[in-house]
Amino acid sequence: SSVPHQILVHVAYRPASACSTRPDVWGFPRRNLACYYGTPGATYTYYFAGSTHCLNDSIVEFISTSPFRVQKGSIYQRSNYTWGVTVTWTSPAGQTGLQPFCVAAVDNNGQTSNQWCVMIAVGASNPSIITPTFVQGTASPLGTVMATQSRFSIQ
């Protein structure tokens, strides 16, 4: 028997006129890969900013891997090389768990920044975070490992 597969391939190139440095993104008050705690049914507002490094470049989109019910405002220019967007999220009432939230900036040449990611622990009053430590001296978890987690990956 056979099983059909569909493969999506995205081919990207950097135009010759594009800046040699990719854009940057930031926005969560805590560091990249941090963990927040949240209350079910509460509304949270975040401001994200992206910057370019070359004249005539601009941020045209903020892409995200985010929880459901996220509402994104219009992108606006903050300064010569910086653009911003406001994002609002209401966590579903009665639903708890870990919600990953990542954002990246895209410039007018199609170049994408690195992602800025956090984990929102909905329903946790103040998560007990385990500091990453070496496992048998060979590898350690990347990011935040919650005390309630029984599984995590090593990269």
Short mmCIF file of N, CA and C in Angstrom, two decimals:
data_model
loop_
_atom_site.label_atom_id
_atom_site.label_comp_id
_atom_site.label_asym_id
_atom_site.label_seq_id
_atom_site.Cartn_x
_atom_site.Cartn_y
_atom_site.Cartn_z
N SER A 1 0.84 -1.18 0.00
CA SER A 1 0.00 0.00 0.00
C SER A 1 0.89 1.24 0.00
N SER A 2 0.29 2.37 -0.30
CA SER A 2 1.04 3.63 -0.32
C SER A 2 0.25 4.71 0.41
N VAL A 3 0.98 5.63 0.97
CA VAL A 3 0.37 6.74 1.69
C VAL A 3 0.84 8.04 1.02
N PRO A 4 -0.09 8.85 0.52
CA PRO A 4 0.33 10.10 -0.12
C PRO A 4 0.86 11.09 0.92
N HIS A 5 1.85 11.84 0.55
CA HIS A 5 2.43 12.87 1.41
C HIS A 5 2.41 14.20 0.69
N GLN A 6 2.19 15.23 1.42
CA GLN A 6 2.27 16.57 0.86
C GLN A 6 3.40 17.30 1.56
N ILE A 7 4.30 17.86 0.79
CA ILE A 7 5.45 18.55 1.34
C ILE A 7 5.40 20.00 0.87
N LEU A 8 5.53 20.92 1.81
CA LEU A 8 5.55 22.34 1.48
C LEU A 8 6.98 22.83 1.59
N VAL A 9 7.49 23.40 0.52
CA VAL A 9 8.85 23.90 0.50
C VAL A 9 8.80 25.41 0.28
N HIS A 10 9.48 26.14 1.14
CA HIS A 10 9.56 27.59 1.00
C HIS A 10 10.99 27.94 0.65
N VAL A 11 11.20 28.48 -0.53
CA VAL A 11 12.53 28.87 -0.97
C VAL A 11 12.65 30.38 -0.80
N ALA A 12 13.65 30.80 -0.08
CA ALA A 12 13.86 32.22 0.16
C ALA A 12 15.25 32.62 -0.29
N TYR A 13 15.37 33.85 -0.69
CA TYR A 13 16.67 34.37 -1.07
C TYR A 13 16.80 35.78 -0.51
N ARG A 14 18.00 36.21 -0.41
CA ARG A 14 18.24 37.58 0.06
C ARG A 14 18.58 38.41 -1.16
N PRO A 15 17.76 39.42 -1.47
CA PRO A 15 18.07 40.28 -2.62
C PRO A 15 19.43 40.94 -2.44
N ALA A 16 20.09 41.24 -3.55
CA ALA A 16 21.41 41.85 -3.50
C ALA A 16 21.39 43.18 -2.76
N SER A 17 20.25 43.87 -2.81
CA SER A 17 20.15 45.17 -2.15
C SER A 17 19.82 45.07 -0.66
N ALA A 18 19.59 43.85 -0.18
CA ALA A 18 19.18 43.66 1.22
C ALA A 18 20.34 43.90 2.17
N CYS A 19 20.00 44.31 3.36
CA CYS A 19 20.98 44.54 4.42
C CYS A 19 21.68 43.22 4.75
N SER A 20 22.96 43.29 5.04
CA SER A 20 23.70 42.06 5.36
C SER A 20 23.40 41.56 6.77
N THR A 21 22.75 42.39 7.59
CA THR A 21 22.39 42.00 8.95
C THR A 21 20.89 41.81 9.06
N ARG A 22 20.47 40.67 9.58
CA ARG A 22 19.04 40.40 9.75
C ARG A 22 18.44 41.31 10.81
N PRO A 23 17.12 41.51 10.76
CA PRO A 23 16.49 42.35 11.78
C PRO A 23 16.55 41.70 13.17
N ASP A 24 16.28 42.50 14.19
CA ASP A 24 16.20 42.04 15.58
C ASP A 24 14.77 42.18 16.07
N VAL A 25 14.42 41.41 17.12
CA VAL A 25 13.11 41.53 17.74
C VAL A 25 13.27 41.40 19.25
N TRP A 26 12.40 42.07 19.99
CA TRP A 26 12.36 41.94 21.45
C TRP A 26 10.98 42.38 21.91
N GLY A 27 10.67 42.14 23.17
CA GLY A 27 9.36 42.59 23.61
C GLY A 27 8.87 42.09 24.94
N PHE A 28 9.10 40.84 25.29
CA PHE A 28 8.64 40.39 26.59
C PHE A 28 9.52 41.04 27.65
N PRO A 29 8.93 41.43 28.79
CA PRO A 29 9.73 42.09 29.83
C PRO A 29 10.87 41.22 30.38
N ARG A 30 10.73 39.92 30.27
CA ARG A 30 11.79 39.03 30.77
C ARG A 30 12.63 38.54 29.60
N ARG A 31 13.71 37.89 29.93
CA ARG A 31 14.66 37.41 28.93
C ARG A 31 14.03 36.38 28.00
N ASN A 32 14.68 36.16 26.87
CA ASN A 32 14.27 35.13 25.93
C ASN A 32 14.27 33.78 26.65
N LEU A 33 13.29 32.96 26.39
CA LEU A 33 13.09 31.62 26.96
C LEU A 33 12.67 31.66 28.43
N ALA A 34 12.19 32.78 28.91
CA ALA A 34 11.73 32.89 30.30
C ALA A 34 10.35 32.25 30.46
N CYS A 35 9.94 32.10 31.70
CA CYS A 35 8.62 31.54 32.01
C CYS A 35 7.82 32.56 32.80
N TYR A 36 6.59 32.78 32.38
CA TYR A 36 5.65 33.65 33.09
C TYR A 36 4.57 32.78 33.71
N TYR A 37 3.92 33.26 34.73
CA TYR A 37 2.73 32.57 35.20
C TYR A 37 1.53 33.44 34.88
N GLY A 38 0.39 32.78 34.60
CA GLY A 38 -0.80 33.51 34.20
C GLY A 38 -2.05 32.95 34.85
N THR A 39 -3.09 33.76 34.86
CA THR A 39 -4.37 33.39 35.45
C THR A 39 -5.37 33.08 34.35
N PRO A 40 -6.09 31.96 34.43
CA PRO A 40 -7.11 31.66 33.42
C PRO A 40 -8.14 32.79 33.34
N GLY A 41 -8.46 33.22 32.13
CA GLY A 41 -9.44 34.27 31.91
C GLY A 41 -8.88 35.68 31.97
N ALA A 42 -7.61 35.82 32.31
CA ALA A 42 -6.99 37.16 32.40
C ALA A 42 -6.54 37.63 31.02
N THR A 43 -6.47 38.94 30.85
CA THR A 43 -6.02 39.54 29.60
C THR A 43 -4.62 40.11 29.80
N TYR A 44 -3.74 39.83 28.84
CA TYR A 44 -2.35 40.28 28.89
C TYR A 44 -2.05 41.08 27.63
N THR A 45 -1.32 42.16 27.78
CA THR A 45 -0.92 42.99 26.65
C THR A 45 0.59 43.05 26.60
N TYR A 46 1.15 42.77 25.42
CA TYR A 46 2.59 42.80 25.21
C TYR A 46 2.90 43.77 24.08
N TYR A 47 4.04 44.41 24.17
CA TYR A 47 4.52 45.29 23.12
C TYR A 47 5.77 44.65 22.53
N PHE A 48 5.78 44.44 21.22
CA PHE A 48 6.95 43.89 20.55
C PHE A 48 7.57 44.96 19.67
N ALA A 49 8.88 44.95 19.59
CA ALA A 49 9.59 45.89 18.73
C ALA A 49 10.56 45.12 17.85
N GLY A 50 10.74 45.61 16.66
CA GLY A 50 11.71 45.04 15.73
C GLY A 50 12.54 46.17 15.16
N SER A 51 13.80 45.89 14.90
CA SER A 51 14.66 46.93 14.35
C SER A 51 15.43 46.40 13.16
N THR A 52 15.72 47.32 12.25
CA THR A 52 16.56 47.01 11.09
C THR A 52 17.91 47.69 11.30
N HIS A 53 18.87 47.35 10.46
CA HIS A 53 20.22 47.87 10.64
C HIS A 53 20.70 48.68 9.44
N CYS A 54 19.85 48.83 8.43
CA CYS A 54 20.26 49.54 7.23
C CYS A 54 19.22 50.58 6.82
N LEU A 55 19.69 51.64 6.22
CA LEU A 55 18.84 52.71 5.72
C LEU A 55 17.85 52.16 4.70
N ASN A 56 16.64 52.65 4.69
CA ASN A 56 15.57 52.26 3.76
C ASN A 56 14.99 50.88 4.02
N ASP A 57 15.41 50.19 5.07
CA ASP A 57 14.78 48.93 5.44
C ASP A 57 13.70 49.21 6.47
N SER A 58 12.70 48.34 6.53
CA SER A 58 11.62 48.51 7.50
C SER A 58 11.10 47.16 7.94
N ILE A 59 10.46 47.13 9.09
CA ILE A 59 9.79 45.92 9.56
C ILE A 59 8.37 45.96 8.99
N VAL A 60 8.01 44.91 8.27
CA VAL A 60 6.70 44.88 7.61
C VAL A 60 5.74 43.88 8.25
N GLU A 61 6.26 42.99 9.11
CA GLU A 61 5.40 41.98 9.73
C GLU A 61 6.05 41.46 11.00
N PHE A 62 5.20 41.09 11.94
CA PHE A 62 5.63 40.35 13.12
C PHE A 62 4.89 39.02 13.05
N ILE A 63 5.62 37.92 12.91
CA ILE A 63 5.00 36.61 12.85
C ILE A 63 5.14 35.96 14.21
N SER A 64 4.17 35.12 14.56
CA SER A 64 4.22 34.52 15.89
C SER A 64 3.68 33.11 15.90
N THR A 65 4.18 32.36 16.86
CA THR A 65 3.59 31.10 17.27
C THR A 65 3.02 31.43 18.63
N SER A 66 1.72 31.56 18.68
CA SER A 66 1.12 32.10 19.89
C SER A 66 -0.13 31.33 20.27
N PRO A 67 -0.59 31.53 21.49
CA PRO A 67 -1.84 30.90 21.92
C PRO A 67 -3.02 31.41 21.09
N PHE A 68 -4.13 30.69 21.14
CA PHE A 68 -5.35 31.13 20.47
C PHE A 68 -5.84 32.43 21.08
N ARG A 69 -6.64 33.14 20.34
CA ARG A 69 -7.28 34.39 20.75
C ARG A 69 -6.30 35.55 20.90
N VAL A 70 -5.21 35.52 20.20
CA VAL A 70 -4.27 36.64 20.22
C VAL A 70 -4.73 37.67 19.20
N GLN A 71 -4.78 38.92 19.61
CA GLN A 71 -5.15 40.01 18.71
C GLN A 71 -3.94 40.92 18.54
N LYS A 72 -3.57 41.14 17.29
CA LYS A 72 -2.40 41.95 16.97
C LYS A 72 -2.84 43.28 16.41
N GLY A 73 -2.27 44.37 16.91
CA GLY A 73 -2.57 45.70 16.41
C GLY A 73 -1.79 45.99 15.13
N SER A 74 -1.90 47.21 14.65
CA SER A 74 -1.19 47.63 13.45
C SER A 74 0.28 47.93 13.78
N ILE A 75 1.14 47.64 12.82
CA ILE A 75 2.56 47.94 12.97
C ILE A 75 2.76 49.44 12.79
N TYR A 76 3.57 50.03 13.65
CA TYR A 76 3.86 51.46 13.52
C TYR A 76 5.35 51.71 13.71
N GLN A 77 5.83 52.80 13.13
CA GLN A 77 7.24 53.15 13.23
C GLN A 77 7.49 53.96 14.49
N ARG A 78 8.44 53.50 15.30
CA ARG A 78 8.80 54.17 16.56
C ARG A 78 9.93 55.17 16.38
N SER A 79 10.89 54.81 15.55
CA SER A 79 12.04 55.68 15.28
C SER A 79 12.58 55.30 13.91
N ASN A 80 13.73 55.85 13.54
CA ASN A 80 14.27 55.61 12.19
C ASN A 80 14.42 54.13 11.85
N TYR A 81 14.84 53.32 12.80
CA TYR A 81 15.12 51.92 12.51
C TYR A 81 14.27 50.95 13.33
N THR A 82 13.28 51.44 14.05
CA THR A 82 12.51 50.59 14.95
C THR A 82 11.01 50.70 14.69
N TRP A 83 10.35 49.53 14.65
CA TRP A 83 8.90 49.44 14.47
C TRP A 83 8.32 48.65 15.63
N GLY A 84 7.06 48.87 15.92
CA GLY A 84 6.44 48.18 17.03
C GLY A 84 5.04 47.69 16.71
N VAL A 85 4.55 46.81 17.56
CA VAL A 85 3.19 46.30 17.46
C VAL A 85 2.74 45.90 18.87
N THR A 86 1.46 46.09 19.15
CA THR A 86 0.89 45.69 20.43
C THR A 86 0.07 44.43 20.22
N VAL A 87 0.25 43.47 21.11
CA VAL A 87 -0.46 42.19 21.03
C VAL A 87 -1.21 41.97 22.34
N THR A 88 -2.48 41.59 22.24
CA THR A 88 -3.31 41.33 23.42
C THR A 88 -3.78 39.89 23.39
N TRP A 89 -3.70 39.22 24.53
CA TRP A 89 -4.15 37.82 24.63
C TRP A 89 -4.98 37.64 25.89
N THR A 90 -6.13 37.00 25.72
CA THR A 90 -6.96 36.62 26.85
C THR A 90 -6.90 35.11 26.98
N SER A 91 -6.37 34.63 28.09
CA SER A 91 -6.29 33.18 28.29
C SER A 91 -7.69 32.64 28.55
N PRO A 92 -8.03 31.50 27.95
CA PRO A 92 -9.38 30.96 28.13
C PRO A 92 -9.68 30.65 29.60
N ALA A 93 -10.83 31.06 30.06
CA ALA A 93 -11.24 30.77 31.44
C ALA A 93 -11.39 29.26 31.60
N GLY A 94 -10.91 28.74 32.70
CA GLY A 94 -11.06 27.31 32.97
C GLY A 94 -10.02 26.43 32.30
N GLN A 95 -9.11 26.99 31.52
CA GLN A 95 -8.08 26.19 30.87
C GLN A 95 -6.73 26.53 31.47
N THR A 96 -6.00 25.49 31.84
CA THR A 96 -4.67 25.69 32.41
C THR A 96 -3.65 24.91 31.59
N GLY A 97 -2.39 25.25 31.78
CA GLY A 97 -1.33 24.54 31.08
C GLY A 97 -0.28 25.49 30.55
N LEU A 98 0.71 24.93 29.90
CA LEU A 98 1.80 25.72 29.34
C LEU A 98 1.44 26.22 27.95
N GLN A 99 1.63 27.50 27.70
CA GLN A 99 1.34 28.13 26.42
C GLN A 99 2.63 28.74 25.87
N PRO A 100 3.21 28.16 24.81
CA PRO A 100 4.39 28.78 24.22
C PRO A 100 3.98 30.03 23.44
N PHE A 101 4.82 31.03 23.44
CA PHE A 101 4.54 32.28 22.75
C PHE A 101 5.86 32.77 22.15
N CYS A 102 5.95 32.75 20.82
CA CYS A 102 7.17 33.17 20.13
C CYS A 102 6.83 34.25 19.11
N VAL A 103 7.76 35.14 18.87
CA VAL A 103 7.55 36.21 17.89
C VAL A 103 8.86 36.44 17.13
N ALA A 104 8.72 36.82 15.86
CA ALA A 104 9.87 37.18 15.02
C ALA A 104 9.47 38.36 14.14
N ALA A 105 10.44 39.17 13.77
CA ALA A 105 10.20 40.32 12.90
C ALA A 105 10.65 39.99 11.48
N VAL A 106 9.90 40.50 10.49
CA VAL A 106 10.23 40.30 9.08
C VAL A 106 10.44 41.67 8.45
N ASP A 107 11.56 41.84 7.72
CA ASP A 107 11.79 43.13 7.08
C ASP A 107 11.27 43.16 5.65
N ASN A 108 11.37 44.31 5.00
CA ASN A 108 10.83 44.49 3.65
C ASN A 108 11.57 43.68 2.60
N ASN A 109 12.70 43.06 2.95
CA ASN A 109 13.43 42.18 2.03
C ASN A 109 13.10 40.72 2.28
N GLY A 110 12.21 40.45 3.22
CA GLY A 110 11.83 39.08 3.54
C GLY A 110 12.76 38.40 4.52
N GLN A 111 13.71 39.14 5.07
CA GLN A 111 14.61 38.56 6.06
C GLN A 111 13.92 38.52 7.42
N THR A 112 14.12 37.42 8.14
CA THR A 112 13.46 37.21 9.42
C THR A 112 14.46 37.23 10.56
N SER A 113 14.06 37.85 11.65
CA SER A 113 14.90 37.87 12.85
C SER A 113 14.88 36.50 13.51
N ASN A 114 15.73 36.31 14.50
CA ASN A 114 15.61 35.15 15.37
C ASN A 114 14.31 35.29 16.15
N GLN A 115 13.78 34.17 16.64
CA GLN A 115 12.56 34.21 17.45
C GLN A 115 12.88 34.65 18.88
N TRP A 116 11.91 35.28 19.51
CA TRP A 116 11.96 35.62 20.93
C TRP A 116 10.81 34.84 21.55
N CYS A 117 11.08 33.92 22.44
CA CYS A 117 10.06 33.02 22.96
C CYS A 117 9.98 33.05 24.48
N VAL A 118 8.78 32.87 24.98
CA VAL A 118 8.56 32.66 26.41
C VAL A 118 7.52 31.55 26.57
N MET A 119 7.41 31.04 27.77
CA MET A 119 6.40 30.04 28.10
C MET A 119 5.50 30.66 29.16
N ILE A 120 4.18 30.59 28.93
CA ILE A 120 3.23 31.12 29.90
C ILE A 120 2.57 29.93 30.60
N ALA A 121 2.76 29.83 31.91
CA ALA A 121 2.19 28.74 32.70
C ALA A 121 0.85 29.21 33.25
N VAL A 122 -0.22 28.95 32.50
CA VAL A 122 -1.56 29.40 32.89
C VAL A 122 -2.08 28.49 34.00
N GLY A 123 -2.50 29.10 35.10
CA GLY A 123 -3.02 28.35 36.23
C GLY A 123 -2.00 28.15 37.32
N ALA A 124 -0.76 28.52 37.07
CA ALA A 124 0.26 28.42 38.11
C ALA A 124 0.27 29.72 38.90
N SER A 125 0.34 29.62 40.21
CA SER A 125 0.33 30.84 41.02
C SER A 125 1.69 31.52 41.00
N ASN A 126 2.73 30.76 40.95
CA ASN A 126 4.09 31.27 40.81
C ASN A 126 4.96 30.04 40.58
N PRO A 127 5.21 29.71 39.32
CA PRO A 127 5.86 28.43 39.04
C PRO A 127 7.22 28.29 39.70
N SER A 128 7.45 27.11 40.20
CA SER A 128 8.75 26.79 40.77
C SER A 128 9.65 26.37 39.62
N ILE A 129 10.63 27.17 39.34
CA ILE A 129 11.48 26.94 38.17
C ILE A 129 12.77 26.26 38.60
N ILE A 130 13.12 25.22 37.89
CA ILE A 130 14.36 24.51 38.14
C ILE A 130 15.44 25.13 37.26
N THR A 131 16.54 25.51 37.84
CA THR A 131 17.64 26.05 37.06
C THR A 131 18.26 24.93 36.25
N PRO A 132 18.51 25.15 34.93
CA PRO A 132 19.14 24.10 34.14
C PRO A 132 20.48 23.69 34.73
N THR A 133 20.72 22.39 34.80
CA THR A 133 21.98 21.87 35.32
C THR A 133 22.49 20.80 34.37
N PHE A 134 23.78 20.49 34.49
CA PHE A 134 24.35 19.47 33.64
C PHE A 134 23.81 18.09 34.00
N VAL A 135 23.56 17.30 32.97
CA VAL A 135 23.09 15.93 33.15
C VAL A 135 24.27 15.02 32.85
N GLN A 136 24.79 14.36 33.85
CA GLN A 136 25.95 13.48 33.74
C GLN A 136 27.11 14.17 33.05
N GLY A 137 27.18 15.50 33.18
CA GLY A 137 28.30 16.25 32.64
C GLY A 137 28.36 16.34 31.13
N THR A 138 27.30 15.92 30.42
CA THR A 138 27.38 15.91 28.96
C THR A 138 26.44 16.90 28.29
N ALA A 139 25.27 17.16 28.87
CA ALA A 139 24.29 18.05 28.24
C ALA A 139 23.40 18.63 29.32
N SER A 140 22.75 19.74 28.98
CA SER A 140 21.81 20.35 29.93
C SER A 140 20.60 20.86 29.17
N PRO A 141 19.45 20.96 29.84
CA PRO A 141 18.25 21.47 29.18
C PRO A 141 18.46 22.90 28.72
N LEU A 142 17.87 23.24 27.58
CA LEU A 142 17.93 24.60 27.06
C LEU A 142 16.64 25.31 27.44
N GLY A 143 16.74 26.41 28.16
CA GLY A 143 15.54 27.15 28.53
C GLY A 143 15.12 26.86 29.95
N THR A 144 13.83 26.89 30.17
CA THR A 144 13.27 26.77 31.51
C THR A 144 12.61 25.41 31.69
N VAL A 145 12.91 24.72 32.77
CA VAL A 145 12.27 23.45 33.09
C VAL A 145 11.45 23.67 34.35
N MET A 146 10.14 23.46 34.24
CA MET A 146 9.25 23.64 35.38
C MET A 146 9.39 22.47 36.35
N ALA A 147 9.17 22.72 37.64
CA ALA A 147 9.25 21.67 38.64
C ALA A 147 8.20 20.60 38.39
N THR A 148 7.10 20.96 37.75
CA THR A 148 6.02 20.01 37.48
C THR A 148 6.23 19.23 36.19
N GLN A 149 7.28 19.56 35.43
CA GLN A 149 7.54 18.85 34.18
C GLN A 149 8.25 17.53 34.47
N SER A 150 7.78 16.48 33.81
CA SER A 150 8.46 15.20 33.94
C SER A 150 9.24 14.86 32.68
N ARG A 151 9.00 15.63 31.60
CA ARG A 151 9.71 15.38 30.34
C ARG A 151 10.25 16.69 29.79
N PHE A 152 11.45 16.61 29.22
CA PHE A 152 12.03 17.74 28.52
C PHE A 152 13.03 17.18 27.53
N SER A 153 13.47 18.00 26.58
CA SER A 153 14.39 17.51 25.56
C SER A 153 15.76 18.15 25.72
N ILE A 154 16.76 17.42 25.27
CA ILE A 154 18.13 17.90 25.27
C ILE A 154 18.51 18.11 23.81
N GLN A 155 19.04 19.29 23.51
CA GLN A 155 19.45 19.58 22.13
C GLN A 155 20.95 19.52 22.01
#
